[in-house]
Short mmCIF file of C-alpha atoms in Angstrom, two decimals:
data_model
loop_
_atom_site.label_atom_id
_atom_site.label_comp_id
_atom_site.label_asym_id
_atom_site.label_seq_id
_atom_site.Cartn_x
_atom_site.Cartn_y
_atom_site.Cartn_z
CA MET C 26 0.00 0.00 0.00
CA GLY C 27 1.20 3.52 -0.73
CA ASP C 28 1.68 6.46 1.56
CA VAL C 29 -1.60 7.81 2.91
CA SER C 30 -0.52 11.33 2.05
CA THR C 31 -0.75 10.41 -1.64
CA MET C 32 -4.25 8.94 -1.32
CA PRO C 33 -7.33 10.92 -2.47
CA ARG C 34 -9.06 12.86 0.29
CA VAL C 35 -12.74 12.48 1.05
CA ALA C 36 -14.50 15.46 -0.51
CA VAL C 37 -17.99 16.93 -0.47
CA ASP C 38 -19.13 18.30 -3.86
CA GLY C 39 -15.57 18.91 -4.98
CA ALA C 40 -14.50 20.65 -1.77
CA SER C 41 -12.76 19.09 1.21
CA ILE C 42 -14.37 19.19 4.62
CA GLU C 43 -11.86 21.79 5.78
CA GLN C 44 -12.73 24.08 2.86
CA SER C 45 -16.45 23.66 3.46
CA ILE C 46 -16.13 24.59 7.11
CA ALA C 47 -14.08 27.63 6.13
CA LYS C 48 -16.98 28.71 3.91
CA LEU C 49 -19.34 28.28 6.87
CA ARG C 50 -17.30 30.74 8.92
CA GLN C 51 -17.30 33.25 6.05
CA LEU C 52 -21.10 33.25 5.85
CA ASP C 53 -23.12 35.56 8.07
CA LEU C 54 -25.35 32.86 9.53
CA PRO C 55 -27.48 33.13 12.66
CA HIS C 56 -26.31 31.30 15.77
CA ARG C 57 -28.99 28.71 15.31
CA VAL C 58 -29.21 27.09 11.94
CA SER C 59 -32.74 26.12 11.06
CA ASP C 60 -33.66 22.54 10.34
CA LYS C 61 -34.34 23.47 6.72
CA PRO C 62 -31.25 25.06 5.12
CA GLN C 63 -32.03 28.15 3.05
CA ASN C 64 -29.81 27.39 0.04
CA VAL C 65 -27.68 24.72 -1.58
CA GLU C 66 -24.42 26.11 -0.23
CA GLN C 67 -25.67 25.82 3.35
CA GLN C 68 -26.75 22.24 2.67
CA VAL C 69 -23.24 21.44 1.47
CA ILE C 70 -21.72 23.01 4.57
CA MET C 71 -24.05 21.20 6.97
CA HIS C 72 -23.28 17.95 5.20
CA ALA C 73 -19.56 18.68 5.58
CA ILE C 74 -20.00 19.14 9.33
CA ASP C 75 -21.88 15.85 9.56
CA MET C 76 -19.07 14.14 7.67
CA LEU C 77 -16.50 15.69 10.00
CA LEU C 78 -18.24 14.27 13.07
CA LEU C 79 -18.63 10.93 11.28
CA HIS C 80 -14.90 10.78 10.52
CA GLN C 81 -14.06 11.60 14.13
CA ARG C 82 -16.28 8.76 15.33
CA PHE C 83 -14.63 6.38 12.89
CA LEU C 84 -11.16 7.30 14.12
CA VAL C 85 -12.20 6.80 17.76
CA LEU C 86 -13.55 3.34 16.97
CA VAL C 87 -10.38 2.45 15.06
CA ALA C 88 -8.20 3.52 18.01
CA LYS C 89 -10.33 1.46 20.40
CA ALA C 90 -10.25 -1.63 18.20
CA LEU C 91 -6.50 -1.51 17.61
CA MET C 92 -5.79 -1.13 21.33
CA MET C 93 -8.22 -3.87 22.39
CA TYR C 94 -7.03 -6.47 19.92
CA GLY C 95 -3.27 -6.17 20.34
CA SER C 96 -1.88 -3.78 17.73
CA PRO C 97 1.78 -2.84 18.40
CA LEU C 98 1.76 0.58 20.07
CA HIS C 99 4.97 1.72 18.42
CA HIS C 100 3.02 1.95 15.12
CA LEU C 101 -0.46 2.72 16.43
CA GLU C 102 0.05 6.48 16.83
CA ASN C 103 1.52 7.04 13.36
CA ASN C 104 -1.20 5.02 11.70
CA LEU C 105 -3.96 6.90 13.49
CA ILE C 106 -2.42 10.19 12.30
CA ARG C 107 -2.11 8.92 8.72
CA THR C 108 -5.71 7.72 8.72
CA ALA C 109 -6.80 11.08 10.11
CA ARG C 110 -4.93 12.88 7.35
CA LEU C 111 -6.80 10.82 4.77
CA LEU C 112 -10.09 11.83 6.41
CA ASP C 113 -9.19 15.55 6.49
CA LEU C 114 -8.79 15.60 10.28
CA GLU C 115 -6.14 17.47 12.24
CA VAL C 116 -5.25 15.01 14.99
CA THR C 117 -2.54 14.48 17.55
CA ALA C 118 -2.48 10.91 18.90
CA SER C 119 -0.75 9.41 21.92
CA ALA C 120 -1.02 5.85 23.20
CA ILE C 121 0.11 3.90 26.24
CA PRO C 122 -1.04 0.39 27.18
CA GLY C 123 -4.77 0.60 27.90
CA LEU C 124 -5.20 4.26 26.93
CA VAL C 125 -5.36 6.31 23.72
CA LEU C 126 -5.56 10.11 23.63
CA LEU C 127 -6.88 11.78 20.48
CA SER C 128 -6.75 15.58 20.22
CA PHE C 129 -8.85 16.93 17.34
CA GLU C 130 -7.58 20.39 16.42
CA ASP C 131 -8.97 23.25 14.34
CA SER C 132 -6.24 25.53 13.01
CA LEU C 133 -8.75 28.14 11.82
CA THR C 134 -10.42 28.74 15.19
CA HIS C 135 -7.44 27.62 17.29
CA THR C 136 -9.61 25.22 19.27
CA SER C 137 -9.20 21.57 20.09
CA GLU C 138 -11.20 18.68 21.51
CA THR C 139 -9.52 15.78 23.31
CA LYS C 140 -11.06 12.34 23.51
CA ILE C 141 -9.78 9.83 26.08
CA ILE C 142 -10.23 6.23 24.98
CA ARG C 143 -9.68 3.71 27.75
CA CYS C 144 -9.87 0.01 27.02
CA THR C 145 -8.21 -3.22 28.07
CA ASN C 146 -5.32 -4.77 26.18
CA GLY C 147 -5.85 -8.18 24.66
CA TRP C 148 -4.80 -10.55 21.91
CA ASP C 149 -7.54 -11.14 19.35
CA MET C 150 -5.82 -11.59 16.03
CA HIS C 151 -9.01 -12.47 14.14
CA ARG C 152 -10.68 -9.15 14.94
CA LEU C 153 -7.40 -7.32 14.49
CA ASP C 154 -7.09 -8.79 11.01
CA GLN C 155 -10.67 -7.79 10.22
CA THR C 156 -9.96 -4.24 11.42
CA ASN C 157 -6.81 -4.08 9.32
CA GLN C 158 -8.61 -5.27 6.19
CA LEU C 159 -11.39 -2.75 6.78
CA LEU C 160 -8.87 0.09 7.11
CA ARG C 161 -7.28 -0.91 3.81
CA ARG C 162 -10.65 -0.70 2.11
CA VAL C 163 -11.22 2.76 3.60
CA VAL C 164 -7.76 3.93 2.50
CA TYR C 165 -8.43 2.86 -1.08
CA CYS C 166 -11.94 4.39 -1.01
CA LYS C 167 -13.59 1.01 -1.53
CA VAL C 168 -16.07 1.62 1.28
CA GLU C 169 -17.79 4.72 2.64
CA VAL C 170 -16.98 5.88 6.15
CA ASP C 171 -20.53 5.39 7.47
CA GLN C 172 -20.57 1.82 6.20
CA ALA C 173 -17.09 1.27 7.68
CA ILE C 174 -18.38 2.43 11.08
CA ALA C 175 -21.22 -0.07 10.92
CA GLU C 176 -18.82 -2.88 9.98
CA LEU C 177 -16.38 -1.88 12.73
CA GLU C 178 -19.16 -1.88 15.31
CA ASP C 179 -20.12 -5.38 14.16
CA ILE C 180 -16.51 -6.50 14.59
CA ILE C 181 -16.34 -5.09 18.12
CA THR C 182 -19.65 -6.61 19.23
CA ALA C 183 -19.16 -9.99 17.54
CA PRO C 184 -18.85 -13.05 19.82
CA PRO C 185 -15.47 -14.83 20.18
CA ILE C 186 -14.67 -17.26 17.38
CA TYR C 187 -13.81 -19.98 19.92
CA ALA C 188 -16.31 -20.91 22.63
CA TRP C 189 -15.31 -20.91 26.31
CA TYR C 190 -14.93 -24.69 26.48
CA TRP C 191 -12.40 -24.64 23.61
CA GLN C 192 -10.40 -21.99 25.47
CA VAL C 193 -10.38 -24.08 28.66
CA LEU C 194 -9.34 -27.21 26.76
CA ASN C 195 -6.69 -25.19 24.93
CA TRP C 196 -5.02 -24.26 28.25
CA GLY C 197 -4.51 -27.95 29.03
CA VAL C 198 -3.32 -29.01 25.56
CA LEU C 199 -0.99 -26.01 25.33
CA SER C 200 0.58 -26.93 28.69
CA TRP C 201 0.99 -30.51 27.46
CA SER C 202 2.70 -29.58 24.18
CA LEU C 203 5.02 -26.90 25.59
CA CYS C 204 6.04 -29.17 28.46
CA LEU C 205 7.56 -31.50 25.86
CA VAL C 206 8.99 -28.91 23.45
CA CYS C 207 10.08 -25.98 25.65
CA PHE C 208 10.66 -27.35 29.15
CA GLY C 209 12.16 -30.78 28.49
CA GLY C 210 9.45 -32.77 30.22
CA SER C 211 8.67 -36.45 29.84
CA TRP C 212 5.37 -37.99 28.78
CA ARG C 213 4.39 -38.32 32.44
CA ASP C 214 5.28 -34.67 33.09
CA SER C 215 3.24 -33.57 30.10
CA GLY C 216 0.22 -35.56 31.26
CA LEU C 217 0.33 -33.90 34.67
CA SER C 218 0.81 -30.50 32.99
CA LEU C 219 -2.31 -31.11 30.91
CA ALA C 220 -4.41 -31.73 34.04
CA PHE C 221 -3.04 -28.69 35.86
CA GLY C 222 -3.41 -26.56 32.72
CA LEU C 223 -7.11 -27.45 32.56
CA ILE C 224 -7.47 -26.20 36.12
CA GLY C 225 -5.80 -22.95 35.10
CA GLY C 226 -8.21 -22.67 32.17
CA VAL C 227 -11.20 -23.02 34.50
CA LEU C 228 -9.76 -20.30 36.76
CA SER C 229 -9.26 -18.01 33.73
CA LEU C 230 -12.92 -18.52 32.89
CA ALA C 231 -13.82 -17.54 36.45
CA ALA C 232 -11.62 -14.44 36.16
CA GLY C 233 -13.62 -13.38 33.11
CA LYS C 234 -16.91 -13.81 34.98
CA PHE C 235 -15.98 -12.25 38.34
CA SER C 236 -14.17 -8.92 38.11
CA GLY C 237 -13.03 -9.07 41.73
CA TYR C 238 -11.10 -12.28 41.09
CA THR C 239 -9.22 -10.79 38.14
CA ASN C 240 -6.79 -8.93 40.42
CA ILE C 241 -5.61 -12.13 42.13
CA PHE C 242 -5.87 -14.45 39.14
CA GLU C 243 -2.16 -14.74 38.31
CA VAL C 244 -1.01 -15.27 41.89
CA SER C 245 -3.77 -17.79 42.64
CA VAL C 246 -2.95 -19.87 39.55
CA SER C 247 0.74 -19.79 40.47
CA ILE C 248 0.11 -20.85 44.09
CA LEU C 249 -2.14 -23.70 42.99
CA ALA C 250 0.35 -24.80 40.31
CA GLY C 251 3.19 -24.80 42.86
CA LEU C 252 1.14 -26.75 45.38
CA LEU C 253 -0.02 -29.42 42.91
CA SER C 254 3.38 -29.71 41.22
CA ALA C 255 5.07 -30.18 44.60
CA ALA C 256 2.55 -32.90 45.45
CA VAL C 257 3.53 -34.93 42.38
CA ALA C 258 7.23 -33.96 42.36
CA LYS C 259 8.40 -37.46 43.31
CA TRP C 260 6.80 -38.82 40.12
CA GLY C 261 7.93 -36.06 37.75
CA CYS C 262 10.01 -32.94 37.17
CA PHE C 263 8.75 -30.07 39.30
CA GLY C 264 10.21 -27.35 37.07
CA ALA C 265 8.70 -28.64 33.83
CA ILE C 266 5.28 -29.31 35.37
CA SER C 267 4.92 -26.01 37.22
CA LEU C 268 6.16 -23.83 34.37
CA SER C 269 3.96 -25.66 31.86
CA ALA C 270 0.91 -25.23 34.10
CA THR C 271 1.50 -21.45 34.15
CA VAL C 272 2.77 -21.13 30.58
CA VAL C 273 -0.09 -18.87 29.46
CA LEU C 274 0.84 -16.37 32.17
CA LEU C 275 4.56 -16.21 31.34
CA PRO C 276 5.56 -12.63 30.42
CA GLY C 277 8.05 -13.29 27.62
CA LEU C 278 5.92 -11.76 24.86
CA VAL C 279 5.17 -8.66 26.95
CA MET C 280 8.88 -8.22 27.71
CA THR C 281 9.89 -8.62 24.07
CA THR C 282 7.20 -6.18 22.92
CA GLY C 283 8.42 -3.68 25.51
CA VAL C 284 12.00 -3.94 24.27
CA ILE C 285 10.86 -3.43 20.67
CA GLU C 286 8.85 -0.35 21.65
CA LEU C 287 11.81 1.09 23.56
CA SER C 288 14.04 0.56 20.55
CA SER C 289 11.39 2.33 18.42
CA ARG C 290 11.69 5.41 20.70
CA HIS C 291 8.27 4.74 22.26
CA MET C 292 9.63 5.26 25.77
CA VAL C 293 6.46 5.35 27.86
CA ALA C 294 4.82 2.24 26.40
CA GLY C 295 8.09 0.28 26.38
CA THR C 296 8.88 1.14 30.00
CA VAL C 297 5.37 0.24 31.16
CA ARG C 298 5.45 -3.13 29.40
CA ILE C 299 8.92 -4.06 30.67
CA PHE C 300 8.06 -3.15 34.25
CA TYR C 301 4.80 -5.11 34.01
CA ALA C 302 6.62 -8.14 32.57
CA LEU C 303 9.17 -8.10 35.41
CA LEU C 304 6.41 -7.73 37.99
CA LEU C 305 4.43 -10.59 36.45
CA ALA C 306 7.50 -12.85 36.44
CA PHE C 307 8.06 -12.02 40.11
CA ILE C 308 4.38 -12.76 40.93
CA ILE C 309 4.54 -16.17 39.26
CA ALA C 310 7.80 -17.08 40.98
CA TYR C 311 6.46 -15.90 44.34
CA GLY C 312 3.22 -17.84 43.83
CA LEU C 313 5.14 -21.04 43.07
CA LEU C 314 7.22 -20.53 46.21
CA ILE C 315 4.12 -20.04 48.36
CA GLY C 316 2.55 -23.17 46.85
CA VAL C 317 5.63 -25.24 47.68
CA GLU C 318 5.73 -23.93 51.24
CA ILE C 319 2.05 -24.76 51.72
CA PHE C 320 2.70 -28.30 50.54
CA ASN C 321 5.72 -28.64 52.83
CA LYS C 322 3.60 -27.61 55.81
CA LEU C 323 0.78 -29.96 54.87
CA ALA C 324 3.09 -32.91 54.11
CA GLY C 325 5.00 -32.61 57.38
CA ASN C 326 7.98 -34.28 55.70
CA PRO C 327 8.98 -31.78 53.00
CA LEU C 328 9.81 -33.29 49.64
CA LEU C 329 11.02 -29.97 48.22
CA ASP C 330 13.31 -27.39 49.77
CA GLY C 331 12.34 -24.16 48.02
CA VAL C 332 11.32 -23.83 44.42
CA LEU C 333 13.31 -26.14 42.18
CA LEU C 334 13.03 -24.89 38.60
CA ASP C 335 16.21 -26.51 37.32
CA LEU C 336 15.11 -27.98 34.01
CA THR C 337 18.38 -29.86 33.56
CA GLN C 338 17.11 -32.46 36.04
CA CYS C 339 14.14 -33.35 33.82
CA GLN C 340 14.10 -36.54 31.74
CA SER C 341 13.43 -34.95 28.39
CA LEU C 342 12.49 -36.78 25.23
CA SER C 343 14.60 -36.87 22.10
CA LYS C 344 14.81 -33.48 20.42
CA TRP C 345 13.64 -35.05 17.18
CA SER C 346 10.30 -35.81 18.84
CA TRP C 347 9.72 -32.09 19.29
CA PHE C 348 8.87 -31.73 15.61
CA GLY C 349 5.84 -33.95 16.18
CA THR C 350 4.43 -31.89 19.04
CA PHE C 351 5.55 -28.51 17.72
CA PRO C 352 2.62 -28.06 15.25
CA ILE C 353 0.17 -28.87 18.05
CA GLY C 354 1.74 -26.19 20.22
CA ILE C 355 1.56 -23.61 17.41
CA ILE C 356 -2.13 -24.36 16.82
CA ASN C 357 -2.77 -24.05 20.56
CA ILE C 358 -1.10 -20.62 20.56
CA ALA C 359 -3.19 -19.67 17.52
CA VAL C 360 -6.36 -20.57 19.43
CA LEU C 361 -5.08 -18.68 22.50
CA VAL C 362 -4.69 -15.43 20.52
CA ASN C 363 -7.88 -16.08 18.48
CA ILE C 364 -6.42 -16.73 15.04
CA HIS C 365 -9.03 -18.13 12.68
CA TRP C 366 -8.61 -21.75 11.68
CA ARG C 367 -8.21 -20.69 8.01
CA HIS C 368 -4.80 -19.24 8.94
CA TRP C 369 -3.54 -22.20 10.98
CA LEU C 370 -1.57 -23.65 8.08
CA SER C 371 0.22 -20.39 7.26
CA VAL C 372 1.14 -19.60 10.87
CA THR C 373 2.35 -23.20 11.42
CA VAL C 374 4.55 -23.13 8.30
CA VAL C 375 6.03 -19.72 9.14
CA ALA C 376 6.66 -20.66 12.78
CA GLY C 377 8.05 -24.04 11.73
CA ILE C 378 10.63 -22.42 9.43
CA SER C 379 11.70 -20.07 12.23
CA TYR C 380 11.92 -22.82 14.85
CA GLY C 381 13.85 -25.07 12.48
CA ILE C 382 16.48 -22.32 12.10
CA PHE C 383 16.56 -21.86 15.89
CA TRP C 384 16.94 -25.62 16.45
CA LEU C 385 19.76 -25.81 13.90
CA PHE C 386 21.79 -22.91 15.32
CA LYS C 387 21.27 -23.77 18.98
CA PHE C 388 21.52 -27.56 19.14
CA HIS C 389 23.67 -28.44 16.12
CA LEU C 390 25.93 -25.44 15.61
CA GLY C 391 26.09 -24.50 19.30
CA LEU C 392 25.54 -20.79 18.60
CA ASP C 393 23.27 -20.05 21.57
CA ASP C 394 23.54 -16.25 21.36
CA LEU C 395 23.07 -16.11 17.61
CA ALA C 396 20.15 -18.57 17.42
CA PRO C 397 17.33 -16.18 18.52
CA VAL C 398 18.68 -13.39 16.28
CA VAL C 399 18.70 -15.51 13.13
CA ALA C 400 15.43 -17.28 14.00
CA SER C 401 13.56 -14.02 14.63
CA PHE C 402 15.05 -12.48 11.46
CA VAL C 403 13.82 -15.42 9.38
CA LEU C 404 10.45 -15.28 11.17
CA GLY C 405 9.94 -11.60 10.38
CA LEU C 406 11.26 -11.96 6.85
CA VAL C 407 8.95 -14.85 5.96
CA ALA C 408 5.91 -13.34 7.73
CA ASN C 409 6.28 -9.88 6.15
CA THR C 410 6.95 -11.34 2.73
CA TRP C 411 3.97 -13.69 3.05
CA ALA C 412 1.74 -10.77 4.10
CA LYS C 413 3.00 -8.64 1.22
CA ILE C 414 2.12 -11.37 -1.28
CA THR C 415 -1.19 -12.58 0.15
CA GLY C 416 -2.49 -9.38 1.77
CA GLN C 417 -2.86 -11.06 5.17
CA THR C 418 -1.90 -9.30 8.39
CA ALA C 419 1.82 -9.82 9.05
CA TYR C 420 1.57 -9.42 12.82
CA MET C 421 -1.03 -12.18 12.99
CA ILE C 422 1.18 -14.52 10.98
CA LEU C 423 4.36 -14.03 13.02
CA LEU C 424 2.90 -13.80 16.55
CA PRO C 425 2.69 -17.59 17.31
CA GLY C 426 6.26 -18.11 16.11
CA GLU C 427 7.45 -15.16 18.18
CA MET C 428 5.78 -16.58 21.30
CA PHE C 429 7.82 -19.77 20.85
CA LEU C 430 11.05 -17.78 20.94
CA VAL C 431 10.35 -15.42 23.85
CA PRO C 432 12.10 -16.19 27.17
CA GLY C 433 9.22 -15.90 29.64
CA SER C 434 10.18 -18.93 31.73
CA VAL C 435 13.76 -17.64 32.06
CA GLY C 436 12.54 -14.60 33.98
CA VAL C 437 10.41 -16.72 36.32
CA ARG C 438 13.34 -19.06 36.98
CA GLY C 439 15.55 -16.04 37.67
CA PHE C 440 13.19 -14.56 40.26
CA SER C 441 12.67 -18.02 41.72
CA SER C 442 16.42 -18.34 42.24
CA LEU C 443 16.54 -14.92 43.87
CA LEU C 444 13.72 -15.87 46.23
CA SER C 445 15.59 -19.09 47.03
CA LYS C 446 18.65 -16.97 47.93
CA ASP C 447 20.64 -18.12 44.91
CA GLY C 448 21.56 -14.63 43.78
CA ALA C 449 24.22 -15.58 41.24
CA GLN C 450 21.97 -17.88 39.24
CA GLY C 451 19.07 -15.42 39.51
CA LEU C 452 21.06 -12.54 38.06
CA SER C 453 22.44 -14.80 35.34
CA LEU C 454 18.94 -15.89 34.27
CA ALA C 455 17.65 -12.30 34.39
CA LEU C 456 20.51 -11.22 32.13
CA GLN C 457 19.75 -14.12 29.79
CA MET C 458 16.12 -13.00 29.54
CA ILE C 459 17.11 -9.45 28.60
CA THR C 460 19.70 -10.52 26.03
CA THR C 461 17.24 -12.93 24.40
CA CYS C 462 14.65 -10.16 24.13
CA LEU C 463 17.27 -7.90 22.54
CA SER C 464 18.20 -10.66 20.10
CA ILE C 465 14.58 -11.13 19.03
CA MET C 466 14.15 -7.36 18.69
CA ILE C 467 17.22 -7.07 16.43
CA GLY C 468 16.05 -9.91 14.20
CA LEU C 469 12.49 -8.63 13.81
CA LEU C 470 13.44 -5.02 13.12
CA ALA C 471 16.15 -6.09 10.68
CA SER C 472 13.67 -8.23 8.76
CA SER C 473 11.22 -5.32 8.58
CA PHE C 474 13.96 -3.13 7.11
CA VAL C 475 14.77 -5.75 4.46
CA VAL C 476 11.13 -6.11 3.35
CA TYR C 477 10.25 -2.41 3.72
CA PRO C 478 13.52 -0.48 3.27
CA ARG C 479 11.73 2.89 2.89
CA GLY C 480 9.52 2.34 5.91
CA LYS C 481 6.24 0.50 6.01
CA LEU C 482 4.02 3.57 5.60
CA ASN C 483 0.32 2.76 6.10
CA SER C 484 0.81 -0.90 5.25
CA ALA C 485 2.84 -1.16 8.45
CA LEU C 486 -0.31 -1.08 10.48
CA LEU C 487 0.07 -4.54 11.92
CA THR C 488 3.68 -5.59 11.42
CA VAL C 489 6.59 -5.48 13.83
#
């Protein structure tokens, strides 16, 4: 897609909205305009004002949808401004996680109106893709703004594409698959992770129903996972089981997104996300510690002394077996972030190529530091190229593969070591988490530069 500044502007009878409003101020009209305009010129001007308000409403809905469904904030502001320019609106936009500020300005009267849009952050790639496709149609004047508003309202009010019972089941299956692929668990460990993951899925459903429980959801899931994992520790690997049971809560994606936003000079959003990711990792580690201590008190004869998240003690399967469970894990992540089943094949192929590169560099060539850089570069390159060819949303295509590379469990293990008074290992794991995030950031941004060397303009709406 081309630059929005080169696109045709929406006009009313050959004049832009701004020109029509200027004519309104030049006319000597009474303070109250009658319901029946006196001449054709007044009708044109009143229609221009209606269109102006309509365009403002459309931009507010776009900002709300992009924030709610997981658009990267380091591009959200620029794209809102470009869309506003297309609609003949003078707008200043600012966004932080959960909040968008839109200031509509009038250079002729030197007045402004600020709208505060507050909404929760989420990951709904299906609705995000629909919003992106709708914006493209508006940019190319394939749909009128009033019709676009109606379609956008339908997108926002539409029910989830996956029912609640699929989401609960997905928690368990995702814990099972990632226990084998990411945490080196055995078949027994993965079976226990599936059961505990289902419990976490039920609690997530309760958090969606009871707003008061939402504030303690993460810590309660972590405490319960630590307690149950400690109870079965003599039959399995505590680290693999507990981390798999809380895998949906791990903050690796939030941390990586924060690092990318900081590198894109979006200081406020990047700082907020990084601080939240560190706090969430600490909450999970603290919850696991509390769960273990509760079990030790109940058992009388403690089986665990502190939180043991050393994954090297797990009896992992052959690394070749990971390629059998990897597609299942990718599909589970696709369901988790609400990617439509029509895109499962493309996201699995793109993520599989990236993970194959990671597996080759890390386990065969022994280049641990270079593996996430090259894997994320290939991931972004393939996803952006695929989106450029097919017209699909690039961010939707690369997100599951990115979630496989992010180091969320490393941060939890680092805080767990600190809480267990193993400061050296804790600091080492924390440093590993940061360096991995930086590696992923370098690879993704480098791939975006290769595909879009002049900048991604308005087609960058939903890429890295």
